Tab-separated table of C-alpha atoms in Angstrom:
chain	number	residue	atom	x	y	z
W	1	MET	CA	-1.752	12.446	21.655
W	2	LYS	CA	-1.604	9.789	19.034
W	3	ILE	CA	-2.515	11.177	15.658
W	4	LEU	CA	-1.286	8.387	13.080
W	5	THR	CA	-3.801	5.543	12.802
W	6	SER	CA	-4.337	3.598	9.755
W	7	VAL	CA	-3.541	5.421	6.377
W	8	ARG	CA	-4.876	4.045	3.088
W	9	VAL	CA	-2.458	3.818	0.301
W	10	ARG	CA	-3.154	5.240	-3.120
W	11	SER	CA	-3.304	3.571	-6.456
W	12	THR	CA	-0.948	0.890	-7.779
W	13	PHE	CA	2.515	2.018	-8.837
W	14	LEU	CA	2.160	0.425	-12.406
W	15	VAL	CA	-0.036	3.171	-13.809
W	16	GLU	CA	1.368	6.474	-14.811
W	17	ARG	CA	-1.780	8.464	-13.755
W	18	GLN	CA	-2.755	12.087	-13.961
W	19	LEU	CA	-2.127	13.786	-10.527
W	20	LYS	CA	-5.235	15.702	-9.312
W	21	LEU	CA	-5.787	17.874	-5.925
W	22	PRO	CA	-9.201	16.961	-4.478
W	23	ALA	CA	-12.028	18.781	-5.853
W	24	ALA	CA	-13.631	20.592	-2.904
W	25	ASN	CA	-16.274	22.327	-4.839
W	26	GLU	CA	-18.504	23.806	-1.763
W	27	PHE	CA	-16.744	22.035	0.803
W	28	SER	CA	-14.658	24.743	1.885
W	29	PRO	CA	-14.470	26.702	5.325
W	30	GLY	CA	-15.110	29.998	3.183
W	31	GLN	CA	-18.855	28.509	2.481
W	32	PHE	CA	-19.680	28.622	6.095
W	33	PRO	CA	-18.688	32.177	7.201
W	34	ASN	CA	-19.926	31.739	11.016
W	35	GLU	CA	-18.493	28.368	11.786
W	36	GLY	CA	-15.592	28.212	9.362
W	37	ALA	CA	-13.697	24.990	9.416
W	38	ASP	CA	-15.556	23.927	12.586
W	39	ALA	CA	-18.684	23.442	10.269
W	40	LEU	CA	-16.908	20.177	9.438
W	41	PHE	CA	-18.061	18.521	12.689
W	42	GLU	CA	-21.649	19.391	12.114
W	43	LEU	CA	-21.446	18.278	8.515
W	44	LEU	CA	-20.265	14.987	9.955
W	45	ALA	CA	-23.204	14.511	12.276
W	46	ILE	CA	-25.438	15.341	9.485
W	47	VAL	CA	-24.510	12.519	7.468
W	48	LYS	CA	-23.878	10.193	10.558
W	49	ASP	CA	-27.536	10.877	11.710
W	50	GLY	CA	-29.136	11.087	8.369
W	51	SER	CA	-30.667	8.314	6.375
W	52	GLY	CA	-28.122	7.916	3.644
W	53	ASP	CA	-30.071	9.602	0.989
W	54	GLN	CA	-28.205	12.298	-0.740
W	55	ASP	CA	-31.218	14.147	-1.692
W	56	ASP	CA	-32.473	14.373	2.172
W	57	LEU	CA	-28.853	15.264	3.427
W	58	ALA	CA	-28.529	17.826	0.500
W	59	GLU	CA	-31.818	19.450	1.835
W	60	VAL	CA	-30.553	19.612	5.522
W	61	ILE	CA	-27.308	21.199	4.299
W	62	ARG	CA	-29.381	23.641	2.106
W	63	THR	CA	-31.518	24.864	4.967
W	64	ARG	CA	-28.707	25.085	7.394
W	65	TRP	CA	-26.001	27.062	5.064
W	66	PHE	CA	-27.661	28.178	1.806
W	67	LEU	CA	-31.124	29.773	2.252
W	68	ASP	CA	-29.573	33.020	1.333
W	69	SER	CA	-27.933	31.910	-1.777
W	70	ALA	CA	-28.988	32.832	-5.437
W	71	SER	CA	-30.645	35.771	-3.907
W	72	LYS	CA	-30.399	37.578	-7.282
W	73	ARG	CA	-32.511	35.185	-9.011
W	74	SER	CA	-36.034	36.410	-8.980
W	75	ASN	CA	-37.372	32.979	-9.822
W	76	SER	CA	-37.958	30.832	-6.682
W	77	GLU	CA	-37.527	27.613	-8.489
W	78	GLU	CA	-34.170	28.655	-10.051
W	79	ARG	CA	-33.107	29.844	-6.412
W	80	LEU	CA	-33.965	26.313	-5.062
W	81	GLN	CA	-32.218	24.800	-7.966
W	82	GLN	CA	-28.964	26.551	-7.320
W	83	GLN	CA	-29.279	26.333	-3.442
W	84	THR	CA	-29.673	22.457	-3.886
W	85	LYS	CA	-26.835	22.357	-6.371
W	86	ARG	CA	-24.420	23.833	-3.796
W	87	ALA	CA	-25.532	21.767	-0.958
W	88	ASN	CA	-24.942	18.512	-3.300
W	89	ASN	CA	-21.397	20.055	-4.124
W	90	VAL	CA	-20.570	19.996	-0.238
W	91	LEU	CA	-21.409	16.058	-0.456
W	92	THR	CA	-19.340	15.611	-3.351
W	93	GLY	CA	-16.329	17.716	-1.798
W	94	MET	CA	-16.676	15.591	1.296
W	95	ARG	CA	-16.353	12.361	-0.734
W	96	GLN	CA	-13.318	13.805	-2.422
W	97	TYR	CA	-11.620	14.728	0.933
W	98	GLY	CA	-12.199	11.050	2.042
W	99	LEU	CA	-14.887	11.851	4.703
W	100	VAL	CA	-17.896	10.028	2.882
W	101	ASP	CA	-18.018	6.535	1.613
W	102	GLY	CA	-20.704	4.439	-0.238
W	103	SER	CA	-21.560	3.790	-3.674
W	104	LYS	CA	-22.309	6.461	-6.322
W	105	ARG	CA	-25.923	5.634	-5.826
W	106	LYS	CA	-27.829	8.588	-3.925
W	107	GLN	CA	-29.259	6.261	-1.133
W	108	ASP	CA	-25.882	5.025	0.116
W	109	ILE	CA	-24.131	8.009	1.607
W	110	ARG	CA	-22.303	7.451	4.643
W	111	LEU	CA	-19.407	8.537	6.863
W	112	SER	CA	-15.869	6.907	6.075
W	113	GLU	CA	-13.574	5.350	8.557
W	114	LEU	CA	-11.809	8.853	8.767
W	115	GLY	CA	-15.072	10.680	8.894
W	116	ASN	CA	-16.204	8.400	11.987
W	117	GLU	CA	-12.980	8.988	13.631
W	118	LEU	CA	-12.860	12.666	13.305
W	119	LEU	CA	-16.473	12.905	14.582
W	120	GLU	CA	-15.409	10.749	17.754
W	121	LEU	CA	-12.818	13.397	18.240
W	122	GLU	CA	-15.086	16.363	18.341
W	123	THR	CA	-14.638	16.917	21.914
W	124	ASP	CA	-10.809	17.308	21.327
W	125	ARG	CA	-10.889	19.650	18.242
W	126	PRO	CA	-7.101	20.267	17.997
W	127	ALA	CA	-6.569	16.478	17.760
W	128	ALA	CA	-9.293	16.045	15.169
W	129	ARG	CA	-7.761	19.001	13.077
W	130	ALA	CA	-4.608	17.574	13.307
W	131	ARG	CA	-5.781	14.132	12.318
W	132	PHE	CA	-7.545	15.557	9.228
W	133	ALA	CA	-4.627	17.639	8.301
W	134	GLN	CA	-2.392	14.661	8.501
W	135	PHE	CA	-4.889	12.636	6.204
W	136	LEU	CA	-4.786	15.717	3.689
W	137	LEU	CA	-1.023	15.701	3.832
W	138	ARG	CA	-0.489	11.958	3.028
W	139	GLU	CA	-3.387	11.252	1.216
W	140	ARG	CA	-4.871	14.045	-0.547
W	141	TYR	CA	-1.354	15.615	-1.911
W	142	GLY	CA	-1.131	18.200	0.778
W	143	LEU	CA	2.602	17.556	0.986
W	144	GLU	CA	3.071	17.963	-2.710
W	145	LEU	CA	1.059	21.305	-2.623
W	146	LEU	CA	3.171	22.690	0.393
W	147	ASP	CA	6.349	21.715	-1.401
W	148	ALA	CA	5.094	23.534	-4.575
W	149	ALA	CA	4.417	26.508	-2.598
W	150	ARG	CA	7.856	26.418	-0.869
W	151	PHE	CA	9.437	26.184	-4.182
W	152	VAL	CA	7.567	29.259	-5.612
W	153	ARG	CA	8.340	31.394	-2.708
W	154	SER	CA	12.039	30.357	-2.778
W	155	SER	CA	12.433	30.843	-6.534
W	156	THR	CA	10.256	34.134	-7.042
W	157	GLY	CA	10.087	35.740	-3.734
W	158	THR	CA	6.606	35.893	-3.794
W	159	ILE	CA	3.712	33.488	-3.768
W	160	SER	CA	0.309	33.474	-5.569
W	161	LYS	CA	-2.286	31.143	-6.468
W	162	LYS	CA	-1.469	31.267	-10.074
W	163	GLY	CA	2.303	30.764	-9.344
W	164	ILE	CA	1.477	27.460	-7.283
W	165	ASP	CA	-0.863	26.190	-9.942
W	166	GLU	CA	1.682	26.477	-12.688
W	167	GLU	CA	4.372	24.792	-10.493
W	168	LEU	CA	1.867	21.946	-9.924
W	169	GLU	CA	1.458	21.650	-13.509
W	170	ARG	CA	5.103	21.364	-14.068
W	171	ARG	CA	5.015	18.469	-11.566
W	172	GLY	CA	2.548	16.444	-13.383
W	173	PHE	CA	-0.675	17.681	-11.908
W	174	SER	CA	-3.846	18.444	-13.828
W	175	VAL	CA	-4.834	21.944	-12.656
W	176	SER	CA	-7.866	23.564	-14.688
W	177	THR	CA	-7.740	27.373	-15.178
W	178	ASN	CA	-10.453	28.362	-13.060
W	179	SER	CA	-10.200	25.990	-10.187
W	180	SER	CA	-9.425	26.980	-6.539
W	181	TYR	CA	-8.670	23.497	-5.545
W	182	SER	CA	-5.243	24.475	-4.155
W	183	ASN	CA	-6.305	27.291	-1.971
W	184	LYS	CA	-9.281	25.440	-0.482
W	185	LEU	CA	-6.792	22.429	0.514
W	186	ARG	CA	-4.654	25.163	2.200
W	187	LEU	CA	-7.783	26.231	4.211
W	188	TRP	CA	-8.507	23.036	5.537
W	189	LEU	CA	-4.876	22.598	6.440
W	190	GLU	CA	-4.701	26.012	8.200
W	191	PRO	CA	-6.397	24.987	11.502
W	192	SER	CA	-3.765	22.434	12.126
W	193	GLY	CA	-1.191	25.079	12.273
W	194	VAL	CA	0.785	23.686	9.531
W	195	VAL	CA	0.394	26.447	7.101
W	196	ASP	CA	-1.106	30.016	7.403
W	197	SER	CA	-3.328	32.353	5.102
W	198	ALA	CA	-0.054	33.669	3.512
W	199	TRP	CA	1.192	30.065	2.707
W	200	ASN	CA	3.947	30.322	5.345
W	201	ILE	CA	4.704	26.656	6.394
W	202	ASP	CA	5.588	25.629	10.024
W	203	GLU	CA	8.133	23.091	9.128
W	204	ALA	CA	8.333	21.469	12.516
W	205	ARG	CA	4.224	20.970	12.624
W	206	LEU	CA	4.623	19.733	9.050
W	207	ALA	CA	7.316	16.844	10.066
W	208	GLU	CA	5.001	16.189	13.207
W	209	LEU	CA	1.904	15.721	11.234
W	210	SER	CA	3.181	13.907	8.198
W	211	GLY	CA	6.100	11.952	9.518
W	212	VAL	CA	8.078	12.683	6.521
W	213	ALA	CA	9.717	15.610	4.522
W	214	SER	CA	7.682	16.726	1.465
W	215	SER	CA	10.707	16.754	-0.563
W	216	ASP	CA	11.168	13.260	-0.078
W	217	VAL	CA	7.588	12.481	-1.423
W	218	MET	CA	8.376	14.510	-4.385
W	219	GLU	CA	11.558	12.912	-4.949
W	220	TRP	CA	9.846	9.551	-5.063
W	221	ARG	CA	7.162	10.814	-7.194
W	222	MET	CA	9.465	11.888	-9.933
W	223	LEU	CA	10.867	8.497	-10.549
W	224	THR	CA	9.468	6.659	-13.642
W	225	ALA	CA	7.035	3.809	-13.025
W	226	PRO	CA	9.551	1.148	-13.873
W	227	GLN	CA	12.225	2.620	-11.312
W	228	ARG	CA	9.379	2.947	-8.703
W	229	ALA	CA	8.421	-0.595	-9.277
W	230	VAL	CA	11.877	-2.017	-8.748
W	231	LEU	CA	12.237	-0.078	-5.573
W	232	GLN	CA	8.762	-1.442	-4.395
W	233	THR	CA	9.718	-4.945	-5.251
W	234	LEU	CA	13.088	-4.534	-3.542
W	235	ARG	CA	11.287	-2.804	-0.342
W	236	ALA	CA	8.794	-5.656	-0.167
W	237	ARG	CA	11.482	-8.302	-0.520
W	238	ALA	CA	13.569	-6.602	2.270
W	239	GLU	CA	10.740	-7.471	4.723
W	240	SER	CA	11.858	-11.097	4.253
W	241	ASP	CA	15.327	-10.703	2.977
W	242	ARG	CA	17.864	-8.021	2.963
W	243	SER	CA	20.834	-9.686	1.471
W	244	PRO	CA	21.802	-8.194	-2.035
W	245	ILE	CA	19.960	-9.921	-5.056
W	246	SER	CA	21.627	-10.513	-8.211
W	247	SER	CA	20.336	-8.736	-11.285
W	248	HIS	CA	19.319	-12.123	-12.919
W	249	ASP	CA	17.107	-12.953	-9.877
W	250	LEU	CA	15.649	-9.434	-9.621
W	251	VAL	CA	14.760	-9.589	-13.289
W	252	SER	CA	13.027	-12.802	-12.851
W	253	LEU	CA	11.104	-11.722	-9.659
W	254	LEU	CA	9.826	-8.697	-11.672
W	255	ARG	CA	8.593	-10.647	-14.146
W	256	VAL	CA	6.652	-13.170	-11.791
W	257	LYS	CA	4.971	-9.709	-10.283
W	258	GLY	CA	4.281	-8.993	-13.908
W	259	ILE	CA	6.001	-5.616	-13.877
W	260	PRO	CA	6.611	-4.062	-17.354
W	261	PHE	CA	10.286	-3.158	-18.304
W	262	ASP	CA	12.970	-3.243	-20.914
W	263	SER	CA	15.504	-5.716	-19.835
W	264	ALA	CA	18.022	-4.714	-22.222
W	265	GLN	CA	18.026	-1.304	-21.052
W	266	ILE	CA	17.515	-2.046	-17.238
W	267	SER	CA	21.038	-0.889	-16.222
W	268	ARG	CA	20.827	2.562	-18.311
W	269	GLN	CA	17.124	3.364	-17.474
W	270	ILE	CA	16.621	1.870	-13.904
W	271	TYR	CA	19.646	0.604	-12.054
W	272	GLY	CA	21.757	3.727	-13.099
W	273	PRO	CA	19.599	6.477	-12.061
W	274	LEU	CA	18.399	4.737	-8.963
W	275	HIS	CA	22.154	4.412	-8.069
W	276	ASP	CA	22.970	8.105	-8.724
W	277	HIS	CA	20.064	9.236	-6.754
W	278	GLY	CA	21.046	7.276	-3.589
W	279	TRP	CA	18.232	4.619	-3.802
W	280	ILE	CA	20.302	1.391	-4.374
W	281	HIS	CA	23.672	0.091	-4.143
W	282	HIS	CA	24.578	-1.514	-7.429
W	283	ASP	CA	27.685	-3.721	-7.271
W	284	VAL	CA	29.447	-4.675	-10.412
W	285	THR	CA	33.018	-4.377	-9.301
W	286	ARG	CA	33.535	-7.971	-8.208
W	287	LYS	CA	33.829	-10.662	-11.040
W	288	GLY	CA	31.132	-13.233	-10.733
W	289	ARG	CA	29.110	-11.701	-7.958
W	290	GLY	CA	25.519	-11.302	-9.128
W	291	GLY	CA	26.555	-12.371	-12.678
W	292	LYS	CA	26.789	-9.835	-15.569
W	293	GLY	CA	24.160	-7.523	-14.184
W	294	GLY	CA	25.766	-7.417	-10.581
W	295	LEU	CA	24.226	-7.218	-7.256
W	296	ILE	CA	21.526	-4.955	-6.179
W	297	SER	CA	20.522	-3.945	-2.640
W	298	LEU	CA	18.873	-0.966	-1.022
W	299	THR	CA	20.449	1.976	0.609
W	300	PRO	CA	19.183	3.283	4.193
W	301	LYS	CA	17.482	6.082	2.149
W	302	ALA	CA	15.222	3.645	0.672
W	303	LEU	CA	14.650	1.424	3.548
W	304	ASP	CA	13.675	4.539	5.737
W	305	LEU	CA	11.284	6.084	3.333
W	306	ASP	CA	7.702	5.829	4.756
W	307	ALA	CA	6.109	2.738	3.164
W	308	GLU	CA	2.791	4.094	3.653
W	309	LEU	CA	3.508	6.849	1.172
W	310	ILE	CA	4.772	4.535	-1.442
W	311	ASP	CA	1.920	3.823	-3.892
W	312	GLY	CA	0.397	0.364	-3.618
W	313	LEU	CA	2.922	-0.847	-1.076
W	314	GLN	CA	1.897	-2.837	1.963
W	315	LEU	CA	4.859	-4.309	3.959
W	316	GLY	CA	4.382	-7.278	6.295
W	317	ASN	CA	4.843	-7.859	10.086
W	318	VAL	CA	8.055	-9.315	10.898
W	319	PRO	CA	9.255	-9.354	14.496
W	320	ALA	CA	11.775	-6.864	15.371
W	321	ASP	CA	14.298	-9.416	16.614
W	322	LEU	CA	14.207	-11.034	13.475
W	323	ARG	CA	14.894	-8.036	11.427
W	324	ALA	CA	18.406	-8.141	12.414
W	325	HIS	CA	19.154	-11.322	10.637
W	326	LEU	CA	17.300	-10.502	7.272
W	327	ALA	CA	20.620	-9.792	5.667
W	328	ARG	CA	22.030	-13.396	6.249
W	329	PRO	CA	22.566	-15.246	2.972
W	330	LEU	CA	20.672	-18.210	2.146
W	331	THR	CA	23.627	-20.436	2.146
W	332	THR	CA	24.292	-19.659	5.834
W	333	VAL	CA	20.590	-20.053	6.565
W	334	MET	CA	20.694	-23.606	5.215
W	335	THR	CA	23.978	-24.385	7.224
W	336	ASP	CA	22.443	-23.052	10.471
W	337	LEU	CA	19.587	-25.448	10.112
W	338	ALA	CA	21.877	-28.162	11.031
W	339	SER	CA	23.396	-26.222	14.092
W	340	PRO	CA	23.290	-28.226	17.473
W	341	ASP	CA	22.139	-24.906	18.941
W	342	THR	CA	18.349	-24.771	19.091
W	343	GLY	CA	18.288	-20.960	19.030
W	344	THR	CA	20.621	-20.897	15.909
W	345	LYS	CA	18.145	-23.516	14.251
W	346	GLY	CA	14.956	-21.591	15.266
W	347	ILE	CA	16.101	-18.390	13.540
W	348	ALA	CA	17.532	-20.312	10.644
W	349	LEU	CA	14.048	-21.914	9.959
W	350	GLU	CA	12.334	-18.689	10.488
W	351	LEU	CA	14.576	-17.114	7.894
W	352	LEU	CA	14.120	-19.919	5.610
W	353	ALA	CA	10.307	-19.180	5.483
W	354	LEU	CA	10.859	-15.632	5.115
W	355	LYS	CA	13.271	-16.107	2.230
W	356	ILE	CA	10.973	-18.417	0.262
W	357	CYS	CA	8.090	-15.817	0.652
W	358	ALA	CA	10.596	-13.183	-0.613
W	359	ASP	CA	11.676	-15.441	-3.783
W	360	ALA	CA	8.094	-16.351	-4.346
W	361	ALA	CA	7.143	-12.329	-4.431
W	362	LEU	CA	5.116	-12.723	-1.271
W	363	THR	CA	4.534	-10.544	1.703
W	364	PRO	CA	4.948	-12.105	5.108
W	365	VAL	CA	1.744	-11.037	7.240
W	366	GLN	CA	2.130	-13.111	10.492
W	367	LEU	CA	4.372	-15.723	12.026
W	368	ARG	CA	1.994	-18.017	13.559
W	369	LEU	CA	4.444	-20.105	15.443
W	370	ARG	CA	8.082	-19.050	15.770
W	371	GLY	CA	11.209	-21.398	15.251
W	372	VAL	CA	12.565	-19.851	18.395
W	373	GLU	CA	9.547	-21.228	20.272
W	374	THR	CA	9.705	-24.743	19.027
W	375	GLY	CA	13.701	-25.284	19.234
W	376	GLY	CA	14.161	-24.706	15.505
W	377	GLY	CA	11.655	-27.501	14.909
W	378	GLU	CA	8.706	-26.025	13.339
W	379	VAL	CA	7.804	-22.337	11.899
W	380	ASP	CA	4.133	-21.430	10.641
W	381	LEU	CA	3.688	-18.306	8.525
W	382	VAL	CA	0.901	-16.513	6.803
W	383	ALA	CA	1.788	-14.680	3.699
W	384	GLU	CA	-0.042	-12.782	0.924
W	385	GLY	CA	0.589	-11.992	-2.508
W	386	ALA	CA	-0.872	-9.419	-5.050
W	387	HIS	CA	0.269	-10.227	-8.732
W	388	LEU	CA	-2.525	-10.615	-11.360
W	389	HIS	CA	-4.956	-11.603	-8.307
W	390	PHE	CA	-4.707	-11.763	-4.476
W	391	SER	CA	-3.621	-14.830	-2.772
W	392	ARG	CA	-3.149	-16.118	0.749
W	393	TRP	CA	-0.511	-18.494	1.514
W	394	LEU	CA	0.043	-20.804	4.779
W	395	VAL	CA	3.748	-21.763	4.863
W	396	GLN	CA	4.767	-24.537	7.503
W	397	CYS	CA	8.524	-25.347	7.622
W	398	LYS	CA	9.634	-28.344	9.625
W	399	ASN	CA	13.357	-29.316	10.587
W	400	GLN	CA	13.241	-33.070	10.981
W	401	THR	CA	14.690	-36.081	9.629
W	402	ALA	CA	11.410	-38.157	10.132
W	403	PRO	CA	8.941	-38.168	7.283
W	404	VAL	CA	6.229	-35.446	7.698
W	405	SER	CA	2.970	-37.368	8.558
W	406	LEU	CA	-0.538	-36.784	6.722
W	407	SER	CA	-1.895	-35.298	9.942
W	408	VAL	CA	0.300	-32.300	9.432
W	409	LEU	CA	-1.136	-31.545	5.971
W	410	ALA	CA	-4.739	-32.204	7.232
W	411	LYS	CA	-4.265	-29.452	9.781
W	412	GLU	CA	-2.864	-27.090	7.444
W	413	ILE	CA	-5.879	-27.700	5.035
W	414	GLY	CA	-8.202	-27.183	7.775
W	415	MET	CA	-6.534	-23.752	8.608
W	416	ALA	CA	-6.448	-22.904	5.070
W	417	THR	CA	-10.387	-23.015	5.223
W	418	LEU	CA	-10.405	-20.960	8.695
W	419	LEU	CA	-8.092	-18.415	7.072
W	420	ARG	CA	-9.410	-18.243	3.770
W	421	ALA	CA	-6.038	-19.336	2.209
W	422	GLN	CA	-5.507	-20.500	-1.260
W	423	VAL	CA	-2.135	-22.165	-1.130
W	424	VAL	CA	-0.700	-24.383	1.659
W	425	VAL	CA	3.129	-24.723	1.460
W	426	LEU	CA	4.681	-27.456	3.553
W	427	VAL	CA	8.619	-27.441	3.666
W	428	THR	CA	10.694	-30.055	5.440
W	429	THR	CA	14.470	-30.705	5.616
W	430	GLY	CA	13.536	-34.360	5.306
W	431	GLU	CA	10.874	-36.060	3.148
W	432	PHE	CA	7.231	-36.364	3.119
W	433	ALA	CA	5.249	-39.761	3.776
W	434	ASN	CA	3.626	-41.130	0.779
W	435	THR	CA	0.196	-40.611	2.355
W	436	VAL	CA	1.041	-36.911	2.351
W	437	ARG	CA	1.591	-36.940	-1.348
W	438	ARG	CA	-1.400	-38.648	-2.158
W	439	TYR	CA	-3.620	-36.413	-0.108
W	440	ALA	CA	-1.902	-33.321	-1.577
W	441	ARG	CA	-2.987	-34.500	-5.097
W	442	GLN	CA	-6.540	-35.328	-3.877
W	443	ALA	CA	-6.809	-31.947	-2.212
W	444	ALA	CA	-5.897	-30.252	-5.556
W	445	GLU	CA	-8.612	-32.562	-7.336
W	446	THR	CA	-11.283	-31.902	-4.971
W	447	THR	CA	-10.798	-28.550	-3.309
W	448	ALA	CA	-10.025	-24.967	-4.100
W	449	VAL	CA	-6.570	-25.236	-2.434
W	450	GLN	CA	-3.423	-25.817	-3.653
W	451	VAL	CA	-0.822	-27.680	-2.025
W	452	ILE	CA	3.192	-27.262	-2.560
W	453	LEU	CA	5.472	-29.775	-0.876
W	454	LEU	CA	9.038	-28.995	-0.937
W	455	ASP	CA	11.287	-31.500	0.600
W	456	GLY	CA	15.016	-31.801	1.288
W	457	HIS	CA	15.787	-32.361	-2.287
W	458	SER	CA	13.856	-29.249	-3.199
W	459	LEU	CA	15.941	-27.046	-0.461
W	460	GLU	CA	19.115	-28.410	-2.198
W	461	ASN	CA	17.920	-27.068	-5.453
W	462	TYR	CA	17.082	-23.853	-3.755
W	463	ARG	CA	20.291	-23.486	-2.065
W	464	LYS	CA	22.347	-24.258	-5.404
W	465	HIS	CA	20.078	-22.095	-7.639
W	466	GLY	CA	18.769	-19.381	-5.355
W	467	GLY	CA	15.439	-17.721	-6.159
W	468	ALA	CA	15.179	-18.512	-9.887
W	469	GLY	CA	15.589	-22.377	-8.857
W	470	LEU	CA	12.681	-22.052	-6.409
W	471	ARG	CA	10.361	-20.204	-8.911
W	472	ALA	CA	11.037	-22.771	-11.498
W	473	GLU	CA	10.071	-25.501	-9.160
W	474	LEU	CA	6.969	-23.542	-8.105
W	475	THR	CA	5.987	-22.874	-11.558
W	476	GLY	CA	6.030	-26.692	-12.500
W	477	ILE	CA	3.973	-27.277	-9.472
W	478	ALA	CA	1.431	-24.912	-10.464
W	479	ARG	CA	1.241	-26.294	-13.967
W	480	ALA	CA	0.867	-29.608	-12.466
W	481	THR	CA	-1.938	-28.513	-10.228
W	482	LEU	CA	-3.838	-26.858	-13.234
W	483	SER	CA	-3.901	-30.204	-14.902
W	484	LEU	CA	-5.260	-31.910	-11.699
W	485	LYS	CA	-8.011	-29.149	-11.416
W	486	ARG	CA	-9.063	-29.095	-14.887
W	487	HIS	CA	-11.809	-31.503	-14.598
W	488	GLN	CA	-13.580	-29.620	-11.901
W	489	LEU	CA	-15.264	-27.530	-14.602
W	490	ALA	CA	-16.806	-30.529	-16.078
W	491	GLU	CA	-18.435	-31.276	-12.701
W	492	VAL	CA	-20.136	-28.140	-12.575
W	493	PRO	CA	-22.843	-27.191	-15.218
W	494	LEU	CA	-21.933	-23.860	-16.857
W	495	ALA	CA	-25.140	-23.054	-18.551
């Protein structure tokens, strides 16, 4: 049985947010005394088959489960009001638990992807319970909750709601005095067998469902925002390039990504703590290597941490056989481009495309055409970036002495339209025909696409000056493109 499917990551790492458990409200197995946790499937079916109008859905839930509520109220209107409120609270809790999507408008209530998935698993309820628990563990702070419970039991010998809530507060969670969110989250985890009513945790089941130890998650959460940002940047870079990066280049890369930090304190506040806790290697022992700040690389601990649990980090899709070469230095890659062996040239061209992406703070998404399939002649790569805005890049690298022809650029601009890309990058070890440069300028002036041309001279600059040199050239091209596109505003009436 395959439990793990797609997992939505949480909010971006740059914001130090207040942690909160999901507010279940009346969405709790205890509110459905006959069905218990199995009421989940009936609730999902009600939303699935309903009109999407919250008032209509709440009325179905009210008549199904809350007709006897507020029985002590003598006024029938007050009873109806309380019953309806509880029914609406069920829907609110379902939204908090990731089961319901739609805008906040009352006429747009529908099942989420997770809700539909669980409903489809109704005939295999153990699998459905496991999938729901997996989501709660990974996406609704279930791992953190169980780790807090584990700590309370080990430190005090007993366990209580008060003790768990106090421990959650110490870990940065906002916990209201009268909330029962921790207990309700446990109630929804119970059917999977990961925890019981006395907060006894089945560690083997926990590891099976979550794919990670809760202690690892808490260690990650305890890092400061700048420390997490540095690790995220290095993890994303490692998808394209696992060679050590100089502190100078890393600082430059962080600035490109818009990450705030104090450069004067980076060793003391970021590198030191990350090194001491086993997240990075920081090599400052060899004179001249990496400059004043030394060389930075990730440890196996950082590389092995489940990326889906790292806030905001989405890694790319690099073929497994290529990952073994990601630590190869740029100078070696450049040398291998001239190898007489086509296999070596093919891998080198792929690595060149990946390193360009890494140094431009982009995430490789897909290799459309591999160098090992073209004898080292051509590589096509799709990459994406999320800096101040999202952008999709088409990167084509050519290893040839003949000038790159106009047809190559025309084809890539057509692909950019099909793939909704904003940037086309052509890279060659040789040069571009004059028609290519003219057409690149014309494309910048008349379309929404930006074209970047990197020839043999650009690659030599990249080899000599590394990522900083590449980013400086890309910045210069961007500024030139800005000037070319500025006139487009005058062509469209703004009033």
